[in-house]
Coordinates of C-alpha atoms in Angstrom, one line a residue:
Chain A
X234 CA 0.0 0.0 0.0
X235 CA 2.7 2.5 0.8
X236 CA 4.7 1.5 -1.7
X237 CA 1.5 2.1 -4.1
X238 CA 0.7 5.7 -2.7
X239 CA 4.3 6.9 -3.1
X240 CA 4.8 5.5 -6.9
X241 CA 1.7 6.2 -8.0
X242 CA 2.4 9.2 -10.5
X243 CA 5.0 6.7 -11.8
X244 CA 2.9 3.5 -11.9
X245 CA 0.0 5.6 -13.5
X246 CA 2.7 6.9 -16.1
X247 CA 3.4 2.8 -17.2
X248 CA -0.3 2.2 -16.9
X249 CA -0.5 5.3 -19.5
X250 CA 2.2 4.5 -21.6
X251 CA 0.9 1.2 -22.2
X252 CA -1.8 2.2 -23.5
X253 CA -0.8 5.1 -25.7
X254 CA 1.4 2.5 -27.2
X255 CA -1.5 -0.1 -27.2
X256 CA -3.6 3.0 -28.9
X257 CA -1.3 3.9 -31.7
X258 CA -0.7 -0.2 -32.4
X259 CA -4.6 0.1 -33.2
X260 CA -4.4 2.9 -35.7
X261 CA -2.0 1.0 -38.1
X262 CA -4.0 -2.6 -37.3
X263 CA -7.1 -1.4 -37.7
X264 CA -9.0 -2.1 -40.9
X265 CA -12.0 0.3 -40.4
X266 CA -10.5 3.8 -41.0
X267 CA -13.1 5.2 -38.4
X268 CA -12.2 2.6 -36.1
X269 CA -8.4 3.6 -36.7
X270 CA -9.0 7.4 -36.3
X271 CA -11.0 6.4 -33.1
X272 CA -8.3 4.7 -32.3
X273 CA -5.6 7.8 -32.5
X274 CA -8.1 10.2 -30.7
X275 CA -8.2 8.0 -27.7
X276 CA -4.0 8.3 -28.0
X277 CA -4.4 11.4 -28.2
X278 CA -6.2 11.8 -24.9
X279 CA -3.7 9.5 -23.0
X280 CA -0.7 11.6 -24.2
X281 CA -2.5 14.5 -22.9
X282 CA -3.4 12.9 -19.6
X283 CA 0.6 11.9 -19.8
X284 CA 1.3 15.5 -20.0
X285 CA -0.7 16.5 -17.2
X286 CA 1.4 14.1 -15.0
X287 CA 4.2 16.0 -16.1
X288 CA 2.3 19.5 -15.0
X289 CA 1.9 20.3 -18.1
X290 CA -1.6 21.2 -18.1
X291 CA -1.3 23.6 -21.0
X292 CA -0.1 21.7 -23.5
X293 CA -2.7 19.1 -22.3
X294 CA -5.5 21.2 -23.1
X295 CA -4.0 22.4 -26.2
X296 CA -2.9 18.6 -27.0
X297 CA -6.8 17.8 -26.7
X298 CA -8.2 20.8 -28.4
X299 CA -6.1 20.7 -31.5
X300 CA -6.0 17.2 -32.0
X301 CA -9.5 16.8 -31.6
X302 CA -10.7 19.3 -34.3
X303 CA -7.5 18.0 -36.3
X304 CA -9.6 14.5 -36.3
X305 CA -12.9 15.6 -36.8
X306 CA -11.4 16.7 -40.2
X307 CA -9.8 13.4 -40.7
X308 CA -13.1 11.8 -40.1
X309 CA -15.0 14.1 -42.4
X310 CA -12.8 13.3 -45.3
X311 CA -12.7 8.8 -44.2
X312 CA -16.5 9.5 -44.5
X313 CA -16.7 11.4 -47.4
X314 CA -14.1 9.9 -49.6
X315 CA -14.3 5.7 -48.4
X316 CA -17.9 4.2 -48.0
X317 CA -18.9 2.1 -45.3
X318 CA -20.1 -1.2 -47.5
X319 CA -16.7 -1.0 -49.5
X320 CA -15.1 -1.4 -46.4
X321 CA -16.2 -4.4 -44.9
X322 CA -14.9 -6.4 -47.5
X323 CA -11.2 -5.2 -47.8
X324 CA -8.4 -7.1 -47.1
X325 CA -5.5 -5.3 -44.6
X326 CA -2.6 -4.5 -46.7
X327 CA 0.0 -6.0 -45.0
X328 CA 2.9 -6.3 -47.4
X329 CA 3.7 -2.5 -47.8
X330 CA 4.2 -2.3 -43.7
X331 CA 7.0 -4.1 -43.9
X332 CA 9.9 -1.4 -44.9
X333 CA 7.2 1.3 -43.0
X334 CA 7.9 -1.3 -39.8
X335 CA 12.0 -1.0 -40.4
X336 CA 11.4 2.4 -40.6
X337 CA 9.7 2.6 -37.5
X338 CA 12.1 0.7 -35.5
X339 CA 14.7 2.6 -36.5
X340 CA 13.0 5.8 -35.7
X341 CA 11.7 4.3 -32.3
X342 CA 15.2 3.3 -31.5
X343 CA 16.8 6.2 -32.2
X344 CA 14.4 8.3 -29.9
X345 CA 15.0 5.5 -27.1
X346 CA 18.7 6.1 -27.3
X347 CA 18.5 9.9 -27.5
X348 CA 16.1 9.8 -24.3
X349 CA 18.4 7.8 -22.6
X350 CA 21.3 10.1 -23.7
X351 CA 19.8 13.0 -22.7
X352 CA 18.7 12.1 -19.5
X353 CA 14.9 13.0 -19.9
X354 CA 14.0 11.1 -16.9
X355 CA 16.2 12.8 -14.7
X356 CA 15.0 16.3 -13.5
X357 CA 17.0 19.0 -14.2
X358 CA 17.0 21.9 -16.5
X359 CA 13.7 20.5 -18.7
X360 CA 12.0 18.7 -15.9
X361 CA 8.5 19.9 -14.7
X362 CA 9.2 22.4 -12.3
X363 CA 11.0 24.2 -15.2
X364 CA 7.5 24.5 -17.1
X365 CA 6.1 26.2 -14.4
X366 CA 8.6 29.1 -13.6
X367 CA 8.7 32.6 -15.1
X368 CA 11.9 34.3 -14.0
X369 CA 12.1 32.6 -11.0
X370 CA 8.6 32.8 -10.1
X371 CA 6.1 29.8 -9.7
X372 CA 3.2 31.2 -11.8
X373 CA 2.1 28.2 -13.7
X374 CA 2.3 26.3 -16.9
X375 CA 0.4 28.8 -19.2
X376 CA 2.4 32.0 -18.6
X377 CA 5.5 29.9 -18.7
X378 CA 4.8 28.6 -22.0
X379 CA 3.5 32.4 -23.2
X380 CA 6.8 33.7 -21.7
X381 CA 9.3 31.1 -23.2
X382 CA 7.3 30.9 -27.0
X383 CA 7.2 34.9 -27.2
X384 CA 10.8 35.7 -26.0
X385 CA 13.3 33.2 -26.4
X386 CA 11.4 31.3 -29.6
X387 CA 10.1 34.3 -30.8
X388 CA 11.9 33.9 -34.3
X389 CA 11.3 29.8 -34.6
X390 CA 7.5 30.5 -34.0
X391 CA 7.1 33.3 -36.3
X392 CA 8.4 31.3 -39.2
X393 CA 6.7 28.3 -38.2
X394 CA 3.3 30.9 -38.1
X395 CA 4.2 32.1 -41.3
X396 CA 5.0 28.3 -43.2
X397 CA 1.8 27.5 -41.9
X398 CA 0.1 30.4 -43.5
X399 CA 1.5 29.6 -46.9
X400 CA 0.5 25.9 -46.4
X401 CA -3.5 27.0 -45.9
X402 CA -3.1 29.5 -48.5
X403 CA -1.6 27.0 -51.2
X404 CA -4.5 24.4 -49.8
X405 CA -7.1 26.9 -50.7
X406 CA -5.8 27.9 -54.2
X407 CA -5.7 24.3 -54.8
X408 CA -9.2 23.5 -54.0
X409 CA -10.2 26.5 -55.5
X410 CA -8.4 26.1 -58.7
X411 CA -11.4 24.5 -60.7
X412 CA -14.2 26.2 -59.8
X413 CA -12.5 29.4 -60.8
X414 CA -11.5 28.0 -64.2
X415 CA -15.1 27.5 -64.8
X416 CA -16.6 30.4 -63.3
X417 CA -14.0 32.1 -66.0
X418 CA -15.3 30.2 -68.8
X419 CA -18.8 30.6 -68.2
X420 CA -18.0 34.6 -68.5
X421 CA -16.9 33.8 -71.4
X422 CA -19.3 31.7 -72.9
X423 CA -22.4 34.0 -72.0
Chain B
X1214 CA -12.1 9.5 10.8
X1215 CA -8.4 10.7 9.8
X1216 CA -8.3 14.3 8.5
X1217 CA -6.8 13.2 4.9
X1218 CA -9.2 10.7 3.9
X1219 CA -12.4 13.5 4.8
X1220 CA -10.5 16.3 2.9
X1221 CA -9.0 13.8 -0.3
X1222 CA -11.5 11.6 -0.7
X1223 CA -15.3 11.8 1.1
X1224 CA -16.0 16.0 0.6
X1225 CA -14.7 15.7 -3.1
X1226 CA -17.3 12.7 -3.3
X1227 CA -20.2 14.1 -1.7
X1228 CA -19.5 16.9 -3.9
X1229 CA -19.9 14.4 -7.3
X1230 CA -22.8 13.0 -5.6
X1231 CA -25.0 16.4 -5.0
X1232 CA -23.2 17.8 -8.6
X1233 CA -24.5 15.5 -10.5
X1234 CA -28.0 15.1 -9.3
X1235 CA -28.7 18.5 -9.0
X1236 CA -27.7 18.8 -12.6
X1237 CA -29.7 15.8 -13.7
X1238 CA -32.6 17.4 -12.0
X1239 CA -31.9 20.7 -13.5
X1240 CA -31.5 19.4 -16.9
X1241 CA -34.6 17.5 -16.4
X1242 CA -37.1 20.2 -15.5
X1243 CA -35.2 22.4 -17.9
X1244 CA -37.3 20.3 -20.6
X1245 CA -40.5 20.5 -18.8
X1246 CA -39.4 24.3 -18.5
X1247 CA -39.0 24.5 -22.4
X1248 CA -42.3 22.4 -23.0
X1249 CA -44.6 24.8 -20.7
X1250 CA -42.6 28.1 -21.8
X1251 CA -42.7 27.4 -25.4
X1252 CA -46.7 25.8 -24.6
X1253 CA -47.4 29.7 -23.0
X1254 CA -45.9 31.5 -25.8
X1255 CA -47.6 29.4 -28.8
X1256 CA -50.9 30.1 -26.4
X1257 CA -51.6 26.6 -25.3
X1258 CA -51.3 24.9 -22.4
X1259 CA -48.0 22.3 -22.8
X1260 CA -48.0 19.6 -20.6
X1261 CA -50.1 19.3 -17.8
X1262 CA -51.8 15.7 -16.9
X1263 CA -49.0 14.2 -15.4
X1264 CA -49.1 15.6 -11.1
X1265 CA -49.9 18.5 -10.8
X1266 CA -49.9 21.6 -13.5
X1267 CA -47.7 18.5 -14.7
X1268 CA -44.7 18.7 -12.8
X1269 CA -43.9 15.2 -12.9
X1270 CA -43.7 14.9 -16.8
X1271 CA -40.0 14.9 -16.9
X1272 CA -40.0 11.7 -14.4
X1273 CA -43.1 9.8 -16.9
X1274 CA -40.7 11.1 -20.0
X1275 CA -37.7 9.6 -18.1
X1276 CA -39.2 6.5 -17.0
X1277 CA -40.8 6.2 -20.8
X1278 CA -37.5 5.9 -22.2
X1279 CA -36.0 3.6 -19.8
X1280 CA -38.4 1.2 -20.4
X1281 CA -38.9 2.0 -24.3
X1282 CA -37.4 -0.9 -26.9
X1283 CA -33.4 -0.4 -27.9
X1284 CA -33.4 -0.5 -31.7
X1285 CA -30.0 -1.3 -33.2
X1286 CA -30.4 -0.7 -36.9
X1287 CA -29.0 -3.8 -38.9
X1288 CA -26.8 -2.3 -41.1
X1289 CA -25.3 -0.1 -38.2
X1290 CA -21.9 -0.3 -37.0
X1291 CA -22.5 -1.7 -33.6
X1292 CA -19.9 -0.7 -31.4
X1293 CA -19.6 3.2 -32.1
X1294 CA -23.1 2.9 -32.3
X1295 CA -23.3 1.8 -28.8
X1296 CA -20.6 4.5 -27.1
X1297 CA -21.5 7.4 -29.2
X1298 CA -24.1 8.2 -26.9
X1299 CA -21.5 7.6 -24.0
X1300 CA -19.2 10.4 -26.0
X1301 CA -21.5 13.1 -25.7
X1302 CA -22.7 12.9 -22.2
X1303 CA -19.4 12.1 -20.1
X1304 CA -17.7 15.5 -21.6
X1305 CA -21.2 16.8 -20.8
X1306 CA -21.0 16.3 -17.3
X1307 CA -17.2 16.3 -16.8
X1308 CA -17.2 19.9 -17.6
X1309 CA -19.3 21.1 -14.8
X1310 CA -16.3 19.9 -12.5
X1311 CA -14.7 23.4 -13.2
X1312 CA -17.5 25.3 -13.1
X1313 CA -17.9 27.6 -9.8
X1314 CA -21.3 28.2 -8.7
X1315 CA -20.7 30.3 -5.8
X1316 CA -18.2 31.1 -3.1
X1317 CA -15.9 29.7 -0.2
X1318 CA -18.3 29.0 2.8
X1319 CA -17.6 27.3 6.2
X1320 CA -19.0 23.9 7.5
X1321 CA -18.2 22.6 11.0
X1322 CA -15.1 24.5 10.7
X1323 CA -14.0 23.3 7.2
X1324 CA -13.8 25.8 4.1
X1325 CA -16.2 24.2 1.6
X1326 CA -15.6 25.1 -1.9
X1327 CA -18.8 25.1 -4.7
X1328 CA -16.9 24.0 -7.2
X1329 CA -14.9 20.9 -7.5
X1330 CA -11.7 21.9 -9.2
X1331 CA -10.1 25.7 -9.5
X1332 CA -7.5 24.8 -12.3
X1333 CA -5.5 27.2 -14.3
X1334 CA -6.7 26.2 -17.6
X1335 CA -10.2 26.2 -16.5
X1336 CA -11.3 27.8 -19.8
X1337 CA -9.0 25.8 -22.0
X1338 CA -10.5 22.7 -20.4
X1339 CA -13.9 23.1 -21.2
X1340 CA -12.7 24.6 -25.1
X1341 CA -11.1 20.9 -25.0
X1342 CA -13.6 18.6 -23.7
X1343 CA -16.3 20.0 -25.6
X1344 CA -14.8 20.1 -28.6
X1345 CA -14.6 16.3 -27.7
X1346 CA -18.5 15.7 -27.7
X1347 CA -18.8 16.6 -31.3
X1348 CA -17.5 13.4 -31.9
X1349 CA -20.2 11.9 -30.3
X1350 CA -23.2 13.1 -32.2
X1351 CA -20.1 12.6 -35.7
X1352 CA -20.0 9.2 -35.0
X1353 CA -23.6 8.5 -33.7
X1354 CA -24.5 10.2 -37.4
X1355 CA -22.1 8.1 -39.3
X1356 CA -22.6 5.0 -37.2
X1357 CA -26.1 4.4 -37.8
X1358 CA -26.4 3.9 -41.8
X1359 CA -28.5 6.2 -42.6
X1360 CA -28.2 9.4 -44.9
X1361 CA -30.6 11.9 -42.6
X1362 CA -28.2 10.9 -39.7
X1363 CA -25.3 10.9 -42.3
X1364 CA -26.2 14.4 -43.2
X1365 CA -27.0 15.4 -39.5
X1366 CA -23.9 14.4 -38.1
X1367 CA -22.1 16.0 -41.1
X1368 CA -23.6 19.3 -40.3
X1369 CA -22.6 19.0 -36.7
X1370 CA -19.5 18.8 -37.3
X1371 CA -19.2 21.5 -39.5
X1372 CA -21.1 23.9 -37.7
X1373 CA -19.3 23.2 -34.7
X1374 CA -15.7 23.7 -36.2
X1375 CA -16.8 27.2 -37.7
X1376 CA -18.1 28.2 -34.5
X1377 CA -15.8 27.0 -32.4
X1378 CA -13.0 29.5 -33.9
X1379 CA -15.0 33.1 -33.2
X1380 CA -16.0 31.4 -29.9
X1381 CA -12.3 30.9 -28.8
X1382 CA -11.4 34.4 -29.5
X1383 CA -14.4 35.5 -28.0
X1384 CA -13.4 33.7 -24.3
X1385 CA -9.9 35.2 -24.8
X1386 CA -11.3 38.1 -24.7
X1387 CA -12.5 37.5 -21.4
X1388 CA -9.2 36.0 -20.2
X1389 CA -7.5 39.1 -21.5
X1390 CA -9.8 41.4 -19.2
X1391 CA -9.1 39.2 -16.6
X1392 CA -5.6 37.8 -16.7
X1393 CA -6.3 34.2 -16.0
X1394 CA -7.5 31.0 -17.5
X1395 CA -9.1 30.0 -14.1
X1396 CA -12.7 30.6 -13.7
X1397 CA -12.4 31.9 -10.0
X1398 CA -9.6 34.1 -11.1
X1399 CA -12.1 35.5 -13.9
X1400 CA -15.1 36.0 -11.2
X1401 CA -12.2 37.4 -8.8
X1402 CA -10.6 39.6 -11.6
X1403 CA -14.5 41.3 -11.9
X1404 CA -14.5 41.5 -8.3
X1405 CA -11.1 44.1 -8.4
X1406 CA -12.5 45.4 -11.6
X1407 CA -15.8 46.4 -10.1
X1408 CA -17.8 45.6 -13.0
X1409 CA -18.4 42.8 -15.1
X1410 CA -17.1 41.9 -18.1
X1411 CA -20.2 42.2 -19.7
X1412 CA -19.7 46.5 -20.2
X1413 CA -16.5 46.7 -21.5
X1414 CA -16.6 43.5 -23.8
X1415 CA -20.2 43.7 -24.8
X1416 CA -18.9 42.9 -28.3
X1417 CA -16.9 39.2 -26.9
X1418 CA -20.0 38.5 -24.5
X1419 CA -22.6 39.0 -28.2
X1420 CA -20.1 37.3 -30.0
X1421 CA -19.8 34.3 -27.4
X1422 CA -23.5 33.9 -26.8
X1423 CA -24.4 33.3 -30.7
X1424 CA -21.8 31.2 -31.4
X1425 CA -22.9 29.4 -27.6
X1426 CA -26.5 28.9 -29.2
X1427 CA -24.4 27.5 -32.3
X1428 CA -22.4 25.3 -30.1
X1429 CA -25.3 23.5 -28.2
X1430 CA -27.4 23.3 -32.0
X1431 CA -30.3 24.9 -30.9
X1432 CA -32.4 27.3 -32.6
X1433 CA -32.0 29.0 -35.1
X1434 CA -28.6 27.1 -35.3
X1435 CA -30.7 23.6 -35.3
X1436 CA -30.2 22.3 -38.6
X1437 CA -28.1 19.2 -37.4
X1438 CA -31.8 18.5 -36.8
X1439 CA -33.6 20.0 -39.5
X1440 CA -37.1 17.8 -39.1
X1441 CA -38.5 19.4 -42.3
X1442 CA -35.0 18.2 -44.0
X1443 CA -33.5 15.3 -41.9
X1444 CA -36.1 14.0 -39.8
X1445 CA -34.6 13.9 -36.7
X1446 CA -30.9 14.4 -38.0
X1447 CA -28.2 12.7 -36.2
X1448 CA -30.1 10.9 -33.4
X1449 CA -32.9 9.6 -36.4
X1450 CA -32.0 5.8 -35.4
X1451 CA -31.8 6.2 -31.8
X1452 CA -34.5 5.0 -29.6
X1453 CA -34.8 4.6 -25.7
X1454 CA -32.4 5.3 -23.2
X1455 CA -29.5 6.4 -25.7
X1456 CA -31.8 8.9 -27.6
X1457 CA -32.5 9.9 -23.8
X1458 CA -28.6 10.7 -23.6
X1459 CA -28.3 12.4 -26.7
X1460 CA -31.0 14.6 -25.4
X1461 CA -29.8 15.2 -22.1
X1462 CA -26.2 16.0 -23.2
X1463 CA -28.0 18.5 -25.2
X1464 CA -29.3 20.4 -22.4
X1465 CA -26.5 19.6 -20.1
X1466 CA -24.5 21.6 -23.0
X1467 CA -26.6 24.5 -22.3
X1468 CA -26.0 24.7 -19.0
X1469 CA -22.2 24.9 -19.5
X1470 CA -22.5 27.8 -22.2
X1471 CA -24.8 29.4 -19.7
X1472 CA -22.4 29.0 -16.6
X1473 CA -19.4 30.2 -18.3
X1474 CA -21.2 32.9 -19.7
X1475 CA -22.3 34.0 -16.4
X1476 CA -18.7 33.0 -15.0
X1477 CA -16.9 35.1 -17.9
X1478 CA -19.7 38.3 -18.8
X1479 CA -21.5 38.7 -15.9
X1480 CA -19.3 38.2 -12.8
X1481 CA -20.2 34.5 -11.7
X1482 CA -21.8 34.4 -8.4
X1483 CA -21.3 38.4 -7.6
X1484 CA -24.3 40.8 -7.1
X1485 CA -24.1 43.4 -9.9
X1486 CA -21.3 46.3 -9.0
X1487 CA -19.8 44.9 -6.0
X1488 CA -18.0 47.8 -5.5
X1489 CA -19.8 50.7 -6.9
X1490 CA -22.8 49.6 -4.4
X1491 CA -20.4 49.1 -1.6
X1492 CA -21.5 52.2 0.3
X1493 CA -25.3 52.3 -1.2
X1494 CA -28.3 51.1 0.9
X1495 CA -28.6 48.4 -1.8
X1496 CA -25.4 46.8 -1.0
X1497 CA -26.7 44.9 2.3
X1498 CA -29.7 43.9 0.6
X1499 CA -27.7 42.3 -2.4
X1500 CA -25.1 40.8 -0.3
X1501 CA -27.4 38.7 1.4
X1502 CA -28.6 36.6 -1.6
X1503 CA -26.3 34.1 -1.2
X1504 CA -24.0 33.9 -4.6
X1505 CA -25.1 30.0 -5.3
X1506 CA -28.7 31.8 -5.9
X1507 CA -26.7 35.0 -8.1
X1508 CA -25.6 32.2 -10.3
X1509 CA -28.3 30.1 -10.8
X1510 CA -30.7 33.0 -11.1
X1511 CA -28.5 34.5 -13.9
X1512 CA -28.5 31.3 -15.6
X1513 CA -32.1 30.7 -15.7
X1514 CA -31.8 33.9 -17.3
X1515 CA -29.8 32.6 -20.3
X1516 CA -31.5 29.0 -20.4
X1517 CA -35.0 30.6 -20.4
X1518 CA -33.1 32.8 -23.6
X1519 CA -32.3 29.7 -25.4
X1520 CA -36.5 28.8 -25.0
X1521 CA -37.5 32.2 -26.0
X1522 CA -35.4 32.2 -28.9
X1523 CA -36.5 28.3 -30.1
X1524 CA -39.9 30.0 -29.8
X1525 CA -38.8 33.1 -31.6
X1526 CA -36.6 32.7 -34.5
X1527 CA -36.9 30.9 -37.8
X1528 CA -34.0 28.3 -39.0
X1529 CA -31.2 29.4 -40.5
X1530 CA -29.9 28.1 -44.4
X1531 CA -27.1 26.3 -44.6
X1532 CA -24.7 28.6 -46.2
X1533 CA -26.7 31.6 -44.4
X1534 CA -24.6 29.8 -41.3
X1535 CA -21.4 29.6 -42.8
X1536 CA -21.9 33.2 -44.2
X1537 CA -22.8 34.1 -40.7
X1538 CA -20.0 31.9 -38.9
X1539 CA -17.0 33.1 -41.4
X1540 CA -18.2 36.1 -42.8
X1541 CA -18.9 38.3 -39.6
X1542 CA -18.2 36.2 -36.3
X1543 CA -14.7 35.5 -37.1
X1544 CA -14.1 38.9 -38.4
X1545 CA -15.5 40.8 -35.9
X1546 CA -14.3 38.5 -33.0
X1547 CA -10.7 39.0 -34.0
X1548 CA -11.4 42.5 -34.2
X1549 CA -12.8 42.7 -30.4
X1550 CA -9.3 40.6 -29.5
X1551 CA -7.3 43.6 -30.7
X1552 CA -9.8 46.3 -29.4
X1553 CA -10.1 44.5 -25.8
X1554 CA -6.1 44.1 -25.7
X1555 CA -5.8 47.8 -26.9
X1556 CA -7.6 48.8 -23.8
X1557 CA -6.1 47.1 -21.5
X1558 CA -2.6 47.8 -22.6
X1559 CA -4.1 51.3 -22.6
X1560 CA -5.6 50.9 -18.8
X1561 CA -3.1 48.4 -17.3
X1562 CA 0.1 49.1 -19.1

């Protein structure tokens, strides 16, 4: 019992991390693409849970909020574009996972090794009392990410603003592209 | 008992407990509220055979469809089918855990709080759960094979998407006013301020209140439920208890926008001008309502809104929605973000 109530942010974390992992095994497996984009919402949530066990309750929110609408896209376009009879009868295309898996565990161990490297699990300068500090001063995690994103990252996040902006820009000239070709040649013809 | 387990675990519990019945209770005779109100202003009687004046048709509706038969449709997709409902009621009720109704008071020497979490994203929560709950009536549209729920669910989702955006800059221009993300830092903030929100962000509170209505698809923002166009819309295929949650979230959902209108615009559980009246003979008198009955009253206020309006206004058209949604909201909501931070660089600064 003791030993329970004094691990229990870190046995929660392993309870957690299980099933993020669990979670984003079921996207890929998956044959329903609903089912699949269910199935990364609910990862979603669980890294944002994960990030309010580091006291980062911001970027939880945010994690939710964003992802969330990000989804609801993703589901529009599964319904619109796939339908649901079509689906029932396809087979999972296995063969094309299998340089996508090397890939993968490359990546994964990579990211294992770099976490160990770095020392992410010890506290220290990027631990969770750091996201809560402005100059010193507990104020919590939402100034300290305001403070951090508009002083030192200023420039990153501008350009990162502004690559996002030509991204949606470029999206809409590309959906727009037809309609405007025959809006043009309907002037004409009348 | 030892002090821990009373504070940790039994007050927060007893709290749950009384939270969500009173809710279920309000959200209940909110219906037999809309039924009666909209009966009085389409001058007939509404319902009124079941106790007396009818005040126990919510508990014949409820018991109705318990007991009612549970239709799966056979070319349904069983399991979302099944948890949609689920998806829009939990973040239903899970955002009333940040909502404070009133303030600090003592019990047998303990300070009870009203609310059952003060977090500092208070605001940010609620943007996030809810913005979870679409998925619910999505994939109770999708789920249940039929084009009218298809289309329903569809135009949930987009209305919901547009709206959310001018409603997000709409609350931030609350939490500019107020400095915080915490709901009892906003009500506090109005406290200092000695006004609400509501007077200088009249714009954000308009702005935040039609895209609410949009929000919780209720008239004239109903078309996820268009009867004339989609029979029932997303909840067509639903019968019996899980129709009875899509309805309830519904309503639960309107409570929220209420509260955190009230929390936000018009100073939570304060009387009006706590500090202007400080020295006035009105003070006293308004300082004795207790805030619990400040916020509730000012709720009503906005729920009985959403009735008079569903009695009021026609539908909108589709695209008259989007033209609405993208055309002015947005606009003019990002527009009141830079006035409302003008000022109070201007005041503050």
């Amino acid at each position: 019992m003791d030993f329970l109530v004094s691990h229990f942010a870190e046995i929660l974390f392993y309870i957690l991390a299980a099933l993020a992992v669990l979670g984003s095994v079921g996207v890929i497996t998956l044959k329903n693409p609903v089912n699949a984009a269910l199935s990364l919402l609910g990862t979603f949530f669980i890294v944002a849970v994960l990030f309010v066990l580091q006291h980062a309750e911001f970027l939880a929110a945010v994690q939710v909020m964003v992802y969330a609408g990000g989804i609801m896209v993703l589901f529009l376009f599964v319904i619109m574009l796939v339908s649901v009879k079509g689906l029932k009868t396809q087979a999972a295309f296995l063969s094309p996972l299998v340089p996508v898996a090397i890939i993968g565990a490359i990546l994964v161990g990579a990211l294992i090794t770099s976490a160990v490297l770095l020392g992410v699990f010890a506290t220290g300068d990027g631990g969770p009392e750091a996201l809560q500090m402005v100059d010193g001063a507990v104020l919590g995690n939402t100034e300290a990410v305001g403070m951090v994103l508009y002083t030192k990252y200023l420039v990153p996040f501008e350009v990162v603003s502004v690559v996002l902006l030509v991204a949606m820009i470029g999206a809409i000239v590309f959906g727009r592209k037809d309609r405007f070709i025959e809006e043009q040649e309907g002037e004409v013809g009348s | 008992m030892p002090e821990p387990i009373l504070q940790l675990l039994l007050i927060p519990l007893v709290k749950i407990v009384v939270l969500l019945v009173v809710v279920l209770l309000i959200v209940a005779y909110l219906t037999y509220a809309e039924r009666k109100i909209l009966g009085y202003m389409q001058v007939r009687l509404g319902p009124n055979r079941v106790g007396p004046k009818g005040w126990l048709q919510p508990v014949a509706d409820g018991l109705k469809l318990l007991v009612k038969e549970d239709l799966v449709p056979g070319g349904a997709e069983k399991l979302v089918f099944i948890i949609a409902p689920a998806i829009v009621m939990v973040p239903a009720l899970v955002m009333f855990a940040v909502i404070p109704f009133g303030e600090p008071f003592e019990v047998a020497g303990m300070t009870i709080t009203p609310y059952l979490a003060d977090i500092n994203i208070a605001l940010l929560f609620i943007l996030g759960v809810s913005s979870v709950g679409v998925f619910g009536i999505m994939l109770g549209g999708w789920s249940s094979n039929n084009k009218f729920s298809l289309m329903g669910g569809l135009r949930s989702a987009a209305q919901m998407v547009s709206y959310e955006i001018p409603m997000g800059f709409a609350i931030i221009s609350a939490v500019l006013m107020a400095g915080t993300l915490s709901m009892v830092g906003i009500v506090e903030a109005q406290r200092t301020a000695g006004w609400w929100f509501v007077f200088p962000g009249i714009l954000g509170f308009g702005i935040y209140w039609i895209c609410g209505i949009a929000e919780t698809n209720r008239n004239p923002f109903d078309l996820p439920e268009a009867e004339a166009e989609l029979v029932a819309g997303f909840h067509t295929e639903y019968s019996g208890m899980k129709f009875a949650l899509f309805y309830l979230a519904e309503y639960a959902n309107m409570m929220i926008v209420s509260a955190m209108a009230v929390v936000m615009f018009l100073g939570g559980w304060l009387p009006p001008f706590p500090n202007l009246l400080a020295g006035l003979w009105a003070s006293p008198a308004l300082a004795w309502i207790p805030g619990v009955i400040w916020f509730l009253a000012k709720m009503s206020f906005f729920l009985f809104c959403y009735i008079w309006f569903r009695g009021t206004f026609p539908r909108y058209r589709f695209d008259q929605l989007m033209a609405v949604g993208w055309k002015w909201l947005l606009p003019l909501s990002l527009a009141n973000v830079m006035l409302v931070g003008l000022g109070v660089l201007l005041l503050k600064g």
